[in-house]
Amino acid sequence: MKTKLILVLLLIINYSFAQNKTFKDNQFNWTMSVPEGCTIIKSKTWLKEKNKENTAKGYEIENEDNSKIIVVMSFDSLNYFVAYRDFDLKKSSAFINLKKNMKEIHSKGQKITGNNSNEKVKIANLEFNKVKFDYNFPDKSYICTEVYGAFINQKVFTVYVQYNDKQKGAQLIENLEKSTFQ
């Protein structure tokens, strides 16, 4: 009886430590390590949370009509990673809402400073287009969004990373850069 109890406890402990260490997607043959302290969130839970925030701010509702979420990894509501297949940037409520927020701040006479950059990067020997937006707000807060996109297996693969904590953002991006596509 003690042996069974110890075996069950070891299995539970092993299962707990194995959770959220790597994420695998068969459609793109993609594997990515999940940063320590970051959790994988179900897409329906993610959309429900974002829609609650968007409704409170009077912004558009996020849905999966324009894209399909592959995975959401999140430290918290301002530091997260979302991977999509067939993402339509023009219809993305995340970008629409960001633009609305910028216009609202600007209409109050406050200045937002920022930098935008475009470049090509290699991830697992695949060429990705990368767009980065850095924003500094009048209250000294900061937010950054980075979008990575590539055409893989005849489908569009897109990653949207948002962070206001540079260390957490670096962890998300580092793990993306170390991910594999086979």
Short mmCIF file of N, CA, C and O in Angstrom, two decimals, residues 25-162:
data_model
loop_
_atom_site.label_atom_id
_atom_site.label_comp_id
_atom_site.label_asym_id
_atom_site.label_seq_id
_atom_site.Cartn_x
_atom_site.Cartn_y
_atom_site.Cartn_z
N ASP A 25 2.57 21.85 -31.90
CA ASP A 25 1.48 22.02 -32.85
C ASP A 25 1.78 21.16 -34.07
O ASP A 25 2.83 21.33 -34.70
N ASN A 26 0.86 20.26 -34.39
CA ASN A 26 1.07 19.33 -35.50
C ASN A 26 0.88 19.99 -36.87
O ASN A 26 1.52 19.59 -37.83
N GLN A 27 0.00 20.96 -36.96
CA GLN A 27 -0.27 21.58 -38.25
C GLN A 27 0.97 22.23 -38.85
O GLN A 27 1.22 22.14 -40.05
N PHE A 28 1.78 22.88 -38.03
CA PHE A 28 2.99 23.53 -38.50
C PHE A 28 4.25 22.76 -38.09
O PHE A 28 5.36 23.23 -38.31
N ASN A 29 4.06 21.59 -37.46
CA ASN A 29 5.20 20.82 -36.94
C ASN A 29 6.10 21.72 -36.11
O ASN A 29 7.32 21.76 -36.27
N TRP A 30 5.47 22.44 -35.19
CA TRP A 30 6.12 23.49 -34.41
C TRP A 30 6.19 23.07 -32.94
O TRP A 30 5.21 22.59 -32.38
N THR A 31 7.35 23.27 -32.34
CA THR A 31 7.54 23.01 -30.92
C THR A 31 8.22 24.23 -30.30
O THR A 31 9.19 24.74 -30.85
N MET A 32 7.66 24.64 -29.16
CA MET A 32 8.22 25.80 -28.46
C MET A 32 8.21 25.53 -26.97
O MET A 32 7.23 25.03 -26.43
N SER A 33 9.29 25.91 -26.31
CA SER A 33 9.35 25.83 -24.86
C SER A 33 8.52 26.97 -24.28
O SER A 33 8.52 28.07 -24.82
N VAL A 34 7.85 26.68 -23.19
CA VAL A 34 7.04 27.70 -22.51
C VAL A 34 7.91 28.31 -21.42
O VAL A 34 8.46 27.59 -20.60
N PRO A 35 8.04 29.63 -21.40
CA PRO A 35 8.88 30.26 -20.38
C PRO A 35 8.39 29.94 -18.96
O PRO A 35 7.20 29.80 -18.73
N GLU A 36 9.34 29.85 -18.05
CA GLU A 36 8.99 29.59 -16.65
C GLU A 36 8.13 30.73 -16.13
O GLU A 36 8.41 31.90 -16.37
N GLY A 37 7.06 30.38 -15.44
CA GLY A 37 6.15 31.38 -14.89
C GLY A 37 5.04 31.78 -15.85
O GLY A 37 4.13 32.53 -15.50
N CYS A 38 5.12 31.31 -17.08
CA CYS A 38 4.13 31.60 -18.11
C CYS A 38 3.17 30.41 -18.18
O CYS A 38 3.58 29.27 -18.04
N THR A 39 1.89 30.69 -18.40
CA THR A 39 0.92 29.60 -18.49
C THR A 39 0.27 29.58 -19.87
O THR A 39 0.14 30.62 -20.53
N ILE A 40 -0.14 28.39 -20.28
CA ILE A 40 -0.90 28.24 -21.51
C ILE A 40 -2.36 28.40 -21.14
O ILE A 40 -2.85 27.80 -20.19
N ILE A 41 -3.05 29.24 -21.92
CA ILE A 41 -4.46 29.52 -21.66
C ILE A 41 -5.27 29.02 -22.84
O ILE A 41 -4.87 29.20 -24.00
N LYS A 42 -6.42 28.41 -22.56
CA LYS A 42 -7.30 27.95 -23.64
C LYS A 42 -7.80 29.15 -24.42
O LYS A 42 -8.10 30.20 -23.85
N SER A 43 -7.92 28.99 -25.74
CA SER A 43 -8.30 30.13 -26.57
C SER A 43 -9.68 30.67 -26.22
O SER A 43 -9.90 31.88 -26.23
N LYS A 44 -10.63 29.81 -25.87
CA LYS A 44 -11.96 30.29 -25.48
C LYS A 44 -11.89 31.13 -24.21
O LYS A 44 -12.54 32.16 -24.10
N THR A 45 -11.08 30.72 -23.25
CA THR A 45 -10.89 31.49 -22.01
C THR A 45 -10.24 32.83 -22.33
O THR A 45 -10.63 33.87 -21.80
N TRP A 46 -9.23 32.81 -23.20
CA TRP A 46 -8.53 34.02 -23.61
C TRP A 46 -9.49 35.01 -24.27
O TRP A 46 -9.51 36.20 -23.92
N LEU A 47 -10.27 34.52 -25.22
CA LEU A 47 -11.20 35.39 -25.93
C LEU A 47 -12.26 35.96 -24.98
O LEU A 47 -12.61 37.14 -25.08
N LYS A 48 -12.71 35.14 -24.05
CA LYS A 48 -13.71 35.60 -23.08
C LYS A 48 -13.12 36.74 -22.23
O LYS A 48 -13.76 37.76 -22.01
N GLU A 49 -11.88 36.56 -21.78
CA GLU A 49 -11.21 37.58 -20.96
C GLU A 49 -11.00 38.87 -21.76
O GLU A 49 -11.28 39.97 -21.28
N LYS A 50 -10.51 38.74 -22.99
CA LYS A 50 -10.26 39.91 -23.82
C LYS A 50 -11.57 40.63 -24.15
O LYS A 50 -11.62 41.86 -24.17
N ASN A 51 -12.63 39.88 -24.42
CA ASN A 51 -13.91 40.50 -24.74
C ASN A 51 -14.48 41.24 -23.55
O ASN A 51 -15.11 42.29 -23.71
N LYS A 52 -14.25 40.73 -22.35
CA LYS A 52 -14.70 41.41 -21.14
C LYS A 52 -13.98 42.76 -21.02
O LYS A 52 -14.59 43.79 -20.76
N GLU A 53 -12.65 42.76 -21.25
CA GLU A 53 -11.86 43.99 -21.23
C GLU A 53 -12.31 44.95 -22.34
O GLU A 53 -12.48 46.15 -22.10
N ASN A 54 -12.48 44.42 -23.55
CA ASN A 54 -12.86 45.25 -24.69
C ASN A 54 -14.24 45.89 -24.50
O ASN A 54 -14.43 47.06 -24.81
N THR A 55 -15.20 45.12 -24.01
CA THR A 55 -16.55 45.64 -23.79
C THR A 55 -16.52 46.76 -22.77
O THR A 55 -17.17 47.79 -22.95
N ALA A 56 -15.74 46.59 -21.72
CA ALA A 56 -15.64 47.62 -20.68
C ALA A 56 -15.06 48.92 -21.24
O ALA A 56 -15.41 50.01 -20.80
N LYS A 57 -14.17 48.81 -22.24
CA LYS A 57 -13.54 49.99 -22.83
C LYS A 57 -14.30 50.50 -24.06
O LYS A 57 -13.91 51.50 -24.65
N GLY A 58 -15.36 49.79 -24.46
CA GLY A 58 -16.12 50.20 -25.64
C GLY A 58 -15.44 49.84 -26.94
O GLY A 58 -15.74 50.42 -27.98
N TYR A 59 -14.53 48.88 -26.92
CA TYR A 59 -13.81 48.48 -28.12
C TYR A 59 -14.48 47.28 -28.77
O TYR A 59 -15.40 46.68 -28.23
N GLU A 60 -13.93 46.88 -29.91
CA GLU A 60 -14.48 45.76 -30.66
C GLU A 60 -14.25 44.44 -29.93
O GLU A 60 -13.31 44.28 -29.17
N ILE A 61 -15.13 43.52 -30.23
CA ILE A 61 -15.05 42.18 -29.65
C ILE A 61 -14.06 41.36 -30.47
O ILE A 61 -14.11 41.36 -31.70
N GLU A 62 -13.18 40.66 -29.80
CA GLU A 62 -12.23 39.76 -30.45
C GLU A 62 -12.96 38.46 -30.75
O GLU A 62 -13.70 37.95 -29.93
N ASN A 63 -12.77 37.93 -31.95
CA ASN A 63 -13.37 36.64 -32.28
C ASN A 63 -12.41 35.83 -33.13
O ASN A 63 -11.34 36.30 -33.49
N GLU A 64 -12.81 34.64 -33.45
CA GLU A 64 -11.94 33.78 -34.25
C GLU A 64 -12.38 33.74 -35.71
O GLU A 64 -11.94 32.89 -36.46
N ASP A 65 -13.25 34.66 -36.13
CA ASP A 65 -13.67 34.68 -37.52
C ASP A 65 -12.53 35.01 -38.46
O ASP A 65 -12.46 34.49 -39.56
N ASN A 66 -11.66 35.91 -38.05
CA ASN A 66 -10.59 36.35 -38.93
C ASN A 66 -9.29 35.58 -38.72
O ASN A 66 -8.34 35.76 -39.43
N SER A 67 -9.24 34.73 -37.73
CA SER A 67 -8.02 33.97 -37.48
C SER A 67 -8.32 32.81 -36.56
O SER A 67 -9.37 32.75 -35.94
N LYS A 68 -7.42 31.91 -36.49
CA LYS A 68 -7.55 30.77 -35.59
C LYS A 68 -6.38 30.78 -34.62
O LYS A 68 -5.22 30.77 -35.03
N ILE A 69 -6.70 30.81 -33.35
CA ILE A 69 -5.66 30.82 -32.34
C ILE A 69 -5.09 29.41 -32.20
O ILE A 69 -5.83 28.44 -32.05
N ILE A 70 -3.78 29.33 -32.23
CA ILE A 70 -3.10 28.05 -32.02
C ILE A 70 -2.81 27.88 -30.54
O ILE A 70 -3.08 26.85 -29.95
N VAL A 71 -2.22 28.92 -29.93
CA VAL A 71 -1.89 28.86 -28.51
C VAL A 71 -1.78 30.28 -27.94
O VAL A 71 -1.41 31.21 -28.67
N VAL A 72 -2.12 30.40 -26.68
CA VAL A 72 -1.92 31.64 -25.93
C VAL A 72 -1.05 31.30 -24.73
O VAL A 72 -1.36 30.38 -23.98
N MET A 73 0.05 32.02 -24.58
CA MET A 73 0.92 31.88 -23.41
C MET A 73 0.94 33.24 -22.72
O MET A 73 1.15 34.25 -23.37
N SER A 74 0.71 33.23 -21.41
CA SER A 74 0.57 34.51 -20.73
C SER A 74 1.24 34.51 -19.36
O SER A 74 1.11 33.56 -18.59
N PHE A 75 1.95 35.60 -19.09
CA PHE A 75 2.43 35.88 -17.74
C PHE A 75 1.32 36.58 -16.97
O PHE A 75 1.07 36.31 -15.82
N ASP A 76 0.67 37.55 -17.67
CA ASP A 76 -0.43 38.33 -17.11
C ASP A 76 -1.11 39.04 -18.27
O ASP A 76 -0.76 38.81 -19.44
N SER A 77 -2.07 39.93 -17.99
CA SER A 77 -2.86 40.54 -19.06
C SER A 77 -2.08 41.50 -19.96
O SER A 77 -2.55 41.84 -21.04
N LEU A 78 -0.90 41.93 -19.55
CA LEU A 78 -0.10 42.84 -20.39
C LEU A 78 1.15 42.20 -20.97
O LEU A 78 1.86 42.83 -21.75
N ASN A 79 1.43 40.97 -20.62
CA ASN A 79 2.62 40.28 -21.09
C ASN A 79 2.21 38.89 -21.58
O ASN A 79 2.08 37.96 -20.79
N TYR A 80 2.01 38.81 -22.92
CA TYR A 80 1.50 37.56 -23.46
C TYR A 80 1.96 37.33 -24.90
O TYR A 80 2.51 38.21 -25.55
N PHE A 81 1.68 36.12 -25.37
CA PHE A 81 2.11 35.61 -26.66
C PHE A 81 0.92 34.87 -27.25
O PHE A 81 0.34 34.01 -26.58
N VAL A 82 0.53 35.19 -28.47
CA VAL A 82 -0.55 34.47 -29.14
C VAL A 82 -0.06 34.05 -30.52
O VAL A 82 0.44 34.88 -31.28
N ALA A 83 -0.18 32.76 -30.83
CA ALA A 83 0.17 32.25 -32.15
C ALA A 83 -1.13 31.96 -32.91
O ALA A 83 -2.07 31.41 -32.33
N TYR A 84 -1.17 32.35 -34.17
CA TYR A 84 -2.35 32.20 -35.02
C TYR A 84 -2.00 31.46 -36.30
O TYR A 84 -0.88 31.54 -36.78
N ARG A 85 -3.00 30.85 -36.89
CA ARG A 85 -2.88 30.41 -38.28
C ARG A 85 -3.90 31.24 -39.07
O ARG A 85 -4.96 31.59 -38.55
N ASP A 86 -3.54 31.61 -40.27
CA ASP A 86 -4.41 32.40 -41.15
C ASP A 86 -4.88 33.69 -40.51
O ASP A 86 -6.06 34.03 -40.54
N PHE A 87 -3.96 34.44 -39.95
CA PHE A 87 -4.24 35.70 -39.25
C PHE A 87 -4.43 36.82 -40.26
O PHE A 87 -3.62 36.99 -41.17
N ASP A 88 -5.49 37.58 -40.13
CA ASP A 88 -5.75 38.73 -40.99
C ASP A 88 -5.51 40.00 -40.17
O ASP A 88 -6.36 40.41 -39.38
N LEU A 89 -4.36 40.61 -40.37
CA LEU A 89 -3.95 41.77 -39.58
C LEU A 89 -4.93 42.94 -39.69
O LEU A 89 -5.19 43.63 -38.72
N LYS A 90 -5.50 43.14 -40.88
CA LYS A 90 -6.43 44.26 -41.08
C LYS A 90 -7.70 44.12 -40.25
O LYS A 90 -8.33 45.11 -39.91
N LYS A 91 -8.08 42.88 -39.93
CA LYS A 91 -9.32 42.65 -39.18
C LYS A 91 -9.05 42.38 -37.70
O LYS A 91 -9.97 42.10 -36.95
N SER A 92 -7.81 42.44 -37.28
CA SER A 92 -7.45 42.12 -35.90
C SER A 92 -7.95 43.18 -34.93
O SER A 92 -7.55 44.34 -34.99
N SER A 93 -8.82 42.79 -34.03
CA SER A 93 -9.33 43.76 -33.06
C SER A 93 -8.23 44.20 -32.10
O SER A 93 -8.30 45.29 -31.56
N ALA A 94 -7.20 43.38 -31.91
CA ALA A 94 -6.08 43.79 -31.05
C ALA A 94 -5.44 45.05 -31.61
O ALA A 94 -5.17 46.01 -30.88
N PHE A 95 -5.21 45.10 -32.93
CA PHE A 95 -4.61 46.29 -33.53
C PHE A 95 -5.62 47.43 -33.64
O PHE A 95 -5.27 48.59 -33.45
N ILE A 96 -6.85 47.12 -33.93
CA ILE A 96 -7.89 48.16 -34.00
C ILE A 96 -8.02 48.84 -32.65
O ILE A 96 -8.07 50.07 -32.55
N ASN A 97 -8.05 48.04 -31.58
CA ASN A 97 -8.18 48.59 -30.24
C ASN A 97 -6.95 49.40 -29.83
O ASN A 97 -7.07 50.43 -29.18
N LEU A 98 -5.77 48.96 -30.24
CA LEU A 98 -4.54 49.69 -29.95
C LEU A 98 -4.59 51.06 -30.64
O LEU A 98 -4.26 52.08 -30.03
N LYS A 99 -5.04 51.10 -31.88
CA LYS A 99 -5.16 52.38 -32.61
C LYS A 99 -6.16 53.30 -31.91
O LYS A 99 -5.91 54.50 -31.77
N LYS A 100 -7.29 52.76 -31.47
CA LYS A 100 -8.30 53.57 -30.78
C LYS A 100 -7.71 54.15 -29.49
O LYS A 100 -7.94 55.31 -29.17
N ASN A 101 -6.98 53.33 -28.77
CA ASN A 101 -6.36 53.78 -27.52
C ASN A 101 -5.38 54.91 -27.79
O ASN A 101 -5.35 55.90 -27.08
N MET A 102 -4.58 54.78 -28.85
CA MET A 102 -3.61 55.82 -29.22
C MET A 102 -4.33 57.12 -29.58
O MET A 102 -3.93 58.20 -29.17
N LYS A 103 -5.41 57.01 -30.36
CA LYS A 103 -6.17 58.21 -30.76
C LYS A 103 -6.78 58.88 -29.53
O LYS A 103 -6.80 60.11 -29.43
N GLU A 104 -7.29 58.08 -28.61
CA GLU A 104 -7.90 58.63 -27.39
C GLU A 104 -6.88 59.42 -26.58
O GLU A 104 -7.16 60.53 -26.12
N ILE A 105 -5.69 58.86 -26.40
CA ILE A 105 -4.64 59.55 -25.66
C ILE A 105 -4.22 60.82 -26.39
O ILE A 105 -4.07 61.89 -25.80
N HIS A 106 -4.07 60.72 -27.72
CA HIS A 106 -3.66 61.87 -28.52
C HIS A 106 -4.71 62.98 -28.48
O HIS A 106 -4.37 64.16 -28.42
N SER A 107 -6.00 62.60 -28.47
CA SER A 107 -7.07 63.61 -28.44
C SER A 107 -7.09 64.39 -27.13
O SER A 107 -7.62 65.49 -27.06
N LYS A 108 -6.51 63.83 -26.09
CA LYS A 108 -6.44 64.51 -24.80
C LYS A 108 -5.22 65.43 -24.73
O LYS A 108 -4.92 65.99 -23.68
N GLY A 109 -4.53 65.55 -25.86
CA GLY A 109 -3.38 66.45 -25.92
C GLY A 109 -2.11 65.83 -25.35
O GLY A 109 -1.12 66.53 -25.15
N GLN A 110 -2.14 64.56 -25.07
CA GLN A 110 -0.96 63.91 -24.53
C GLN A 110 -0.12 63.34 -25.68
O GLN A 110 -0.65 62.90 -26.69
N LYS A 111 1.17 63.37 -25.49
CA LYS A 111 2.07 62.89 -26.53
C LYS A 111 2.50 61.46 -26.26
O LYS A 111 2.86 61.11 -25.15
N ILE A 112 2.44 60.66 -27.30
CA ILE A 112 2.93 59.29 -27.24
C ILE A 112 4.18 59.25 -28.11
O ILE A 112 4.15 59.70 -29.25
N THR A 113 5.26 58.76 -27.56
CA THR A 113 6.46 58.61 -28.37
C THR A 113 6.63 57.13 -28.66
O THR A 113 6.19 56.27 -27.90
N GLY A 114 7.23 56.84 -29.77
CA GLY A 114 7.40 55.44 -30.10
C GLY A 114 8.30 55.23 -31.28
O GLY A 114 8.69 56.17 -31.96
N ASN A 115 8.62 53.99 -31.47
CA ASN A 115 9.45 53.56 -32.59
C ASN A 115 8.79 52.38 -33.26
O ASN A 115 8.20 51.53 -32.59
N ASN A 116 8.89 52.34 -34.57
CA ASN A 116 8.41 51.20 -35.34
C ASN A 116 9.58 50.67 -36.15
O ASN A 116 10.40 51.45 -36.64
N SER A 117 9.64 49.36 -36.29
CA SER A 117 10.69 48.79 -37.11
C SER A 117 10.16 47.56 -37.84
O SER A 117 9.26 46.88 -37.36
N ASN A 118 10.73 47.32 -39.01
CA ASN A 118 10.43 46.14 -39.82
C ASN A 118 11.75 45.46 -40.15
O ASN A 118 12.71 46.14 -40.49
N GLU A 119 11.75 44.15 -40.08
CA GLU A 119 12.95 43.42 -40.46
C GLU A 119 12.61 41.97 -40.76
O GLU A 119 11.51 41.51 -40.47
N LYS A 120 13.54 41.27 -41.33
CA LYS A 120 13.40 39.83 -41.56
C LYS A 120 14.29 39.12 -40.56
O LYS A 120 15.42 39.54 -40.33
N VAL A 121 13.76 38.06 -39.94
CA VAL A 121 14.52 37.29 -38.97
C VAL A 121 14.40 35.81 -39.30
O VAL A 121 13.42 35.38 -39.91
N LYS A 122 15.40 35.05 -38.89
CA LYS A 122 15.40 33.60 -39.09
C LYS A 122 15.01 32.92 -37.78
O LYS A 122 15.57 33.21 -36.73
N ILE A 123 14.04 32.03 -37.88
CA ILE A 123 13.66 31.19 -36.75
C ILE A 123 13.61 29.77 -37.30
O ILE A 123 12.84 29.49 -38.23
N ALA A 124 14.44 28.91 -36.76
CA ALA A 124 14.52 27.51 -37.21
C ALA A 124 14.70 27.43 -38.73
O ALA A 124 14.02 26.66 -39.40
N ASN A 125 15.59 28.24 -39.27
CA ASN A 125 15.90 28.28 -40.70
C ASN A 125 14.73 28.71 -41.59
O ASN A 125 14.75 28.48 -42.79
N LEU A 126 13.70 29.30 -41.00
CA LEU A 126 12.60 29.87 -41.77
C LEU A 126 12.69 31.39 -41.68
O LEU A 126 13.05 31.94 -40.64
N GLU A 127 12.36 32.06 -42.78
CA GLU A 127 12.40 33.51 -42.78
C GLU A 127 11.05 34.07 -42.34
O GLU A 127 10.01 33.74 -42.91
N PHE A 128 11.09 34.90 -41.31
CA PHE A 128 9.90 35.56 -40.77
C PHE A 128 10.01 37.06 -41.01
O PHE A 128 11.10 37.63 -40.93
N ASN A 129 8.89 37.68 -41.29
CA ASN A 129 8.81 39.14 -41.27
C ASN A 129 8.48 39.53 -39.85
O ASN A 129 7.62 38.92 -39.22
N LYS A 130 9.18 40.54 -39.35
CA LYS A 130 8.97 41.00 -37.97
C LYS A 130 8.66 42.49 -37.99
O LYS A 130 9.37 43.27 -38.62
N VAL A 131 7.60 42.86 -37.30
CA VAL A 131 7.24 44.26 -37.14
C VAL A 131 7.19 44.52 -35.64
O VAL A 131 6.59 43.75 -34.89
N LYS A 132 7.82 45.60 -35.21
CA LYS A 132 7.88 45.93 -33.79
C LYS A 132 7.38 47.36 -33.58
O LYS A 132 7.77 48.26 -34.31
N PHE A 133 6.51 47.53 -32.58
CA PHE A 133 5.97 48.83 -32.22
C PHE A 133 6.28 49.06 -30.74
O PHE A 133 5.82 48.30 -29.90
N ASP A 134 7.05 50.11 -30.44
CA ASP A 134 7.33 50.51 -29.06
C ASP A 134 6.56 51.80 -28.78
O ASP A 134 6.64 52.74 -29.58
N TYR A 135 5.86 51.84 -27.66
CA TYR A 135 5.11 53.05 -27.30
C TYR A 135 5.46 53.47 -25.87
O TYR A 135 5.46 52.64 -24.96
N ASN A 136 5.75 54.76 -25.71
CA ASN A 136 5.98 55.35 -24.40
C ASN A 136 4.86 56.35 -24.15
O ASN A 136 4.66 57.27 -24.95
N PHE A 137 4.15 56.19 -23.05
CA PHE A 137 2.99 57.01 -22.75
C PHE A 137 3.36 58.14 -21.80
O PHE A 137 4.37 58.07 -21.09
N PRO A 138 2.53 59.19 -21.77
CA PRO A 138 2.81 60.36 -20.92
C PRO A 138 2.98 60.02 -19.43
O PRO A 138 3.73 60.68 -18.73
N ASP A 139 2.31 58.99 -18.97
CA ASP A 139 2.42 58.62 -17.55
C ASP A 139 3.65 57.75 -17.28
O ASP A 139 3.77 57.13 -16.24
N LYS A 140 4.58 57.72 -18.25
CA LYS A 140 5.84 56.96 -18.16
C LYS A 140 5.65 55.46 -18.32
O LYS A 140 6.58 54.69 -18.11
N SER A 141 4.45 55.00 -18.67
CA SER A 141 4.26 53.58 -18.92
C SER A 141 4.74 53.26 -20.34
O SER A 141 4.92 54.14 -21.18
N TYR A 142 4.93 51.99 -20.58
CA TYR A 142 5.53 51.52 -21.82
C TYR A 142 4.78 50.27 -22.26
O TYR A 142 4.35 49.47 -21.43
N ILE A 143 4.63 50.12 -23.57
CA ILE A 143 4.09 48.86 -24.09
C ILE A 143 4.75 48.59 -25.44
O ILE A 143 5.06 49.51 -26.19
N CYS A 144 4.97 47.34 -25.71
CA CYS A 144 5.60 46.94 -26.96
C CYS A 144 4.78 45.81 -27.56
O CYS A 144 4.32 44.91 -26.85
N THR A 145 4.60 45.85 -28.87
CA THR A 145 3.99 44.74 -29.59
C THR A 145 4.96 44.32 -30.69
O THR A 145 5.57 45.18 -31.35
N GLU A 146 5.11 43.03 -30.84
CA GLU A 146 5.93 42.48 -31.91
C GLU A 146 5.10 41.45 -32.64
O GLU A 146 4.43 40.63 -32.02
N VAL A 147 5.13 41.52 -33.97
CA VAL A 147 4.39 40.57 -34.79
C VAL A 147 5.38 39.87 -35.71
O VAL A 147 6.18 40.52 -36.39
N TYR A 148 5.32 38.54 -35.72
CA TYR A 148 6.17 37.70 -36.56
C TYR A 148 5.26 36.94 -37.51
O TYR A 148 4.26 36.38 -37.07
N GLY A 149 5.60 36.89 -38.78
CA GLY A 149 4.77 36.17 -39.73
C GLY A 149 5.59 35.44 -40.77
O GLY A 149 6.64 35.93 -41.21
N ALA A 150 5.11 34.25 -41.14
CA ALA A 150 5.77 33.45 -42.17
C ALA A 150 4.72 32.57 -42.85
O ALA A 150 3.67 32.28 -42.27
N PHE A 151 5.05 32.15 -44.06
CA PHE A 151 4.20 31.23 -44.81
C PHE A 151 4.80 29.84 -44.64
O PHE A 151 5.90 29.57 -45.12
N ILE A 152 4.10 28.95 -43.92
CA ILE A 152 4.62 27.61 -43.61
C ILE A 152 3.56 26.58 -43.98
O ILE A 152 2.40 26.72 -43.60
N ASN A 153 3.97 25.54 -44.66
CA ASN A 153 3.05 24.46 -45.05
C ASN A 153 1.80 25.02 -45.74
O ASN A 153 0.68 24.59 -45.48
N GLN A 154 1.99 26.00 -46.59
CA GLN A 154 0.93 26.64 -47.37
C GLN A 154 -0.12 27.33 -46.50
O GLN A 154 -1.27 27.49 -46.89
N LYS A 155 0.28 27.74 -45.31
CA LYS A 155 -0.61 28.49 -44.40
C LYS A 155 0.19 29.64 -43.79
O LYS A 155 1.41 29.58 -43.66
N VAL A 156 -0.53 30.68 -43.40
CA VAL A 156 0.09 31.82 -42.75
C VAL A 156 0.21 31.51 -41.26
O VAL A 156 -0.77 31.16 -40.61
N PHE A 157 1.42 31.63 -40.74
CA PHE A 157 1.71 31.43 -39.31
C PHE A 157 2.11 32.79 -38.76
O PHE A 157 3.03 33.43 -39.27
N THR A 158 1.39 33.26 -37.73
CA THR A 158 1.64 34.58 -37.16
C THR A 158 1.72 34.50 -35.65
O THR A 158 0.94 33.79 -35.02
N VAL A 159 2.65 35.25 -35.09
CA VAL A 159 2.78 35.35 -33.64
C VAL A 159 2.65 36.82 -33.27
O VAL A 159 3.28 37.69 -33.89
N TYR A 160 1.84 37.07 -32.25
CA TYR A 160 1.63 38.42 -31.72
C TYR A 160 2.13 38.39 -30.28
O TYR A 160 1.64 37.61 -29.47
N VAL A 161 3.13 39.22 -29.97
CA VAL A 161 3.67 39.30 -28.62
C VAL A 161 3.44 40.71 -28.11
O VAL A 161 3.76 41.68 -28.79
N GLN A 162 2.87 40.81 -26.92
CA GLN A 162 2.69 42.12 -26.29
C GLN A 162 3.32 42.06 -24.90
O GLN A 162 3.15 41.06 -24.20
#
